Amino acid sequence: MSDLMMSLSTLGNFGLYFGISLLFLIAFRFIFPLVTPYKEWKLIKSGNVAAAIGMGGSFIGYSIAVGSAISNSQNFLDFSVWGIVALVAQIIAYFIIRIIFLPKITERIERNEVSAGVILASIAIAVGILNAACMTY
C-alpha cells in the first residue's frame, strides 16, 4: 500500500505538467496559424485534407518537443522556457519550408494537394524530433 501512496504522491506534479502541456497545445493552435498566410482551420472545416495533414503534423512535432521538455526539465520554469523554445522552433521550421524548400506550399495547401500536406507534416514532425533530442542535457 505504501508503494501506491508514493506513486500517487506525484499526482499533483502530473496534473501541473499535463495541464500546462495542454495550455501549450492550445496556445500553439492559435499562435502557429498566425504565421501561415492561409486560414488552416477554415480550410480544415471545409474538408481540405492537405491543410489537416499539415496542421496535424505540426501539432505532433510540437507535442514531441514539449514531451521532451517535460522529461528533461529540471523544474516547472525550465519546462515552460523549453516549451516556448519548441514553439519558436516549429515556427522557424515552417518559414524555412515556405521560403527555401517549397515556396509554393501555400498555394498547394489551399488547392488541397495532399502531397504538400504530407511533406509539411513530415518536416514538422522531423523538426519536433530533432528539437526534442536537442533538449536533453
mmCIF file of C-alpha atoms in Angstrom:
data_model
loop_
_atom_site.group_PDB
_atom_site.id
_atom_site.type_symbol
_atom_site.label_atom_id
_atom_site.label_comp_id
_atom_site.label_asym_id
_atom_site.label_seq_id
_atom_site.Cartn_x
_atom_site.Cartn_y
_atom_site.Cartn_z
ATOM 1 C CA MET A 1 0.000 0.000 0.000
ATOM 2 C CA SER A 2 2.861 2.429 0.690
ATOM 3 C CA ASP A 3 4.154 1.966 -2.891
ATOM 4 C CA LEU A 4 0.768 3.045 -4.157
ATOM 5 C CA MET A 5 0.756 6.088 -1.895
ATOM 6 C CA MET A 6 4.272 7.013 -3.032
ATOM 7 C CA SER A 7 3.174 6.764 -6.645
ATOM 8 C CA LEU A 8 0.092 8.870 -6.024
ATOM 9 C CA SER A 9 2.114 11.486 -4.162
ATOM 10 C CA THR A 10 3.359 12.782 -7.527
ATOM 11 C CA LEU A 11 -0.148 13.154 -8.931
ATOM 12 C CA GLY A 12 -0.012 16.909 -8.327
ATOM 13 C CA ASN A 13 3.114 17.264 -10.456
ATOM 14 C CA PHE A 14 1.498 15.154 -13.160
ATOM 15 C CA GLY A 15 -1.556 17.406 -13.153
ATOM 16 C CA LEU A 16 0.536 20.567 -13.283
ATOM 17 C CA TYR A 17 2.760 19.438 -16.142
ATOM 18 C CA PHE A 18 -0.096 17.844 -18.092
ATOM 19 C CA GLY A 19 -2.302 20.903 -17.625
ATOM 20 C CA ILE A 20 0.427 23.280 -18.773
ATOM 21 C CA SER A 21 1.176 20.990 -21.716
ATOM 22 C CA LEU A 22 -2.458 21.251 -22.786
ATOM 23 C CA LEU A 23 -2.269 25.026 -22.438
ATOM 24 C CA PHE A 24 0.834 24.963 -24.646
ATOM 25 C CA LEU A 25 -1.119 22.995 -27.279
ATOM 26 C CA ILE A 26 -3.997 25.466 -27.100
ATOM 27 C CA ALA A 27 -1.554 28.352 -27.475
ATOM 28 C CA PHE A 28 0.053 26.549 -30.425
ATOM 29 C CA ARG A 29 -3.367 26.169 -32.033
ATOM 30 C CA PHE A 30 -3.812 29.953 -32.010
ATOM 31 C CA ILE A 31 -0.220 31.171 -32.499
ATOM 32 C CA PHE A 32 1.052 28.854 -35.244
ATOM 33 C CA PRO A 33 -1.711 29.747 -37.753
ATOM 34 C CA LEU A 34 -0.755 33.419 -37.391
ATOM 35 C CA VAL A 35 2.451 32.729 -39.341
ATOM 36 C CA THR A 36 0.756 30.932 -42.213
ATOM 37 C CA PRO A 37 -0.789 33.048 -44.953
ATOM 38 C CA TYR A 38 -3.833 30.778 -45.214
ATOM 39 C CA LYS A 39 -6.503 30.051 -42.636
ATOM 40 C CA GLU A 40 -5.868 26.432 -41.579
ATOM 41 C CA TRP A 41 -8.992 25.987 -39.526
ATOM 42 C CA LYS A 42 -11.255 27.421 -42.214
ATOM 43 C CA LEU A 43 -9.643 25.122 -44.781
ATOM 44 C CA ILE A 44 -9.854 22.130 -42.449
ATOM 45 C CA LYS A 45 -13.523 22.785 -41.664
ATOM 46 C CA SER A 46 -14.265 22.926 -45.380
ATOM 47 C CA GLY A 47 -12.676 19.497 -45.904
ATOM 48 C CA ASN A 48 -9.162 20.430 -47.039
ATOM 49 C CA VAL A 49 -7.184 17.276 -46.309
ATOM 50 C CA ALA A 50 -3.806 18.836 -47.117
ATOM 51 C CA ALA A 51 -4.332 21.556 -44.501
ATOM 52 C CA ALA A 52 -5.458 18.982 -41.943
ATOM 53 C CA ILE A 53 -2.411 16.784 -42.550
ATOM 54 C CA GLY A 54 -0.031 19.748 -42.382
ATOM 55 C CA MET A 55 -1.565 21.124 -39.190
ATOM 56 C CA GLY A 56 -1.769 17.665 -37.638
ATOM 57 C CA GLY A 57 1.931 17.107 -38.286
ATOM 58 C CA SER A 58 2.730 20.475 -36.760
ATOM 59 C CA PHE A 59 0.810 19.502 -33.622
ATOM 60 C CA ILE A 60 2.608 16.157 -33.428
ATOM 61 C CA GLY A 61 6.026 17.745 -33.936
ATOM 62 C CA TYR A 62 5.334 20.345 -31.278
ATOM 63 C CA SER A 63 3.979 17.728 -28.861
ATOM 64 C CA ILE A 64 7.089 15.585 -29.257
ATOM 65 C CA ALA A 65 9.260 18.563 -28.322
ATOM 66 C CA VAL A 66 7.025 19.523 -25.377
ATOM 67 C CA GLY A 67 7.145 15.920 -24.165
ATOM 68 C CA SER A 68 10.923 16.040 -24.217
ATOM 69 C CA ALA A 69 10.869 19.345 -22.365
ATOM 70 C CA ILE A 70 8.825 17.674 -19.626
ATOM 71 C CA SER A 71 11.133 14.670 -19.439
ATOM 72 C CA ASN A 72 14.317 16.685 -19.357
ATOM 73 C CA SER A 73 13.399 19.787 -17.421
ATOM 74 C CA GLN A 74 14.809 20.472 -14.007
ATOM 75 C CA ASN A 75 11.688 22.265 -12.780
ATOM 76 C CA PHE A 76 8.481 23.905 -13.919
ATOM 77 C CA LEU A 77 10.183 27.120 -15.072
ATOM 78 C CA ASP A 78 12.737 25.155 -17.093
ATOM 79 C CA PHE A 79 9.884 23.201 -18.721
ATOM 80 C CA SER A 80 7.989 26.394 -19.542
ATOM 81 C CA VAL A 81 11.006 28.018 -21.186
ATOM 82 C CA TRP A 82 11.681 24.955 -23.348
ATOM 83 C CA GLY A 83 8.007 24.696 -24.277
ATOM 84 C CA ILE A 84 8.248 28.211 -25.680
ATOM 85 C CA VAL A 85 11.531 27.381 -27.435
ATOM 86 C CA ALA A 86 9.765 24.412 -29.061
ATOM 87 C CA LEU A 87 7.031 26.707 -30.375
ATOM 88 C CA VAL A 88 9.585 29.102 -31.847
ATOM 89 C CA ALA A 89 11.431 26.174 -33.464
ATOM 90 C CA GLN A 90 8.238 24.970 -35.174
ATOM 91 C CA ILE A 91 7.573 28.476 -36.490
ATOM 92 C CA ILE A 92 11.131 28.801 -37.803
ATOM 93 C CA ALA A 93 10.823 25.391 -39.474
ATOM 94 C CA TYR A 94 7.641 26.484 -41.232
ATOM 95 C CA PHE A 95 9.360 29.615 -42.572
ATOM 96 C CA ILE A 96 12.325 27.562 -43.787
ATOM 97 C CA ILE A 97 9.964 25.204 -45.605
ATOM 98 C CA ARG A 98 7.950 28.069 -47.064
ATOM 99 C CA ILE A 99 10.842 30.297 -48.110
ATOM 100 C CA ILE A 100 13.646 27.883 -49.039
ATOM 101 C CA PHE A 101 12.323 24.401 -49.808
ATOM 102 C CA LEU A 102 8.752 24.835 -51.011
ATOM 103 C CA PRO A 103 7.954 28.451 -51.867
ATOM 104 C CA LYS A 104 4.614 27.385 -53.409
ATOM 105 C CA ILE A 105 3.500 25.422 -50.329
ATOM 106 C CA THR A 106 0.800 27.983 -49.505
ATOM 107 C CA GLU A 107 -0.916 27.690 -52.869
ATOM 108 C CA ARG A 108 -0.559 23.922 -52.849
ATOM 109 C CA ILE A 109 -2.174 23.604 -49.414
ATOM 110 C CA GLU A 110 -5.001 25.914 -50.458
ATOM 111 C CA ARG A 111 -5.542 23.743 -53.584
ATOM 112 C CA ASN A 112 -5.776 20.705 -51.284
ATOM 113 C CA GLU A 113 -2.713 18.974 -52.729
ATOM 114 C CA VAL A 114 -2.303 16.144 -50.262
ATOM 115 C CA SER A 115 1.367 15.669 -51.159
ATOM 116 C CA ALA A 116 2.054 19.209 -49.916
ATOM 117 C CA GLY A 117 0.283 18.466 -46.639
ATOM 118 C CA VAL A 118 2.235 15.248 -46.192
ATOM 119 C CA ILE A 119 5.624 16.890 -46.738
ATOM 120 C CA LEU A 120 4.684 19.806 -44.482
ATOM 121 C CA ALA A 121 3.613 17.384 -41.738
ATOM 122 C CA SER A 122 6.684 15.207 -42.202
ATOM 123 C CA ILE A 123 9.073 18.116 -41.868
ATOM 124 C CA ALA A 124 7.192 19.466 -38.839
ATOM 125 C CA ILE A 125 7.436 16.056 -37.147
ATOM 126 C CA ALA A 126 11.125 15.732 -38.070
ATOM 127 C CA VAL A 127 11.811 19.175 -36.595
ATOM 128 C CA GLY A 128 9.914 18.173 -33.458
ATOM 129 C CA ILE A 129 12.050 15.052 -33.087
ATOM 130 C CA LEU A 130 15.277 16.997 -33.589
ATOM 131 C CA ASN A 131 14.073 19.709 -31.253
ATOM 132 C CA ALA A 132 13.269 17.082 -28.618
ATOM 133 C CA ALA A 133 16.684 15.470 -28.994
ATOM 134 C CA CYS A 134 18.400 18.824 -28.535
ATOM 135 C CA MET A 135 16.586 19.362 -25.235
ATOM 136 C CA THR A 136 18.431 16.560 -23.487
ATOM 137 C CA TYR A 137 21.150 17.502 -21.055
#
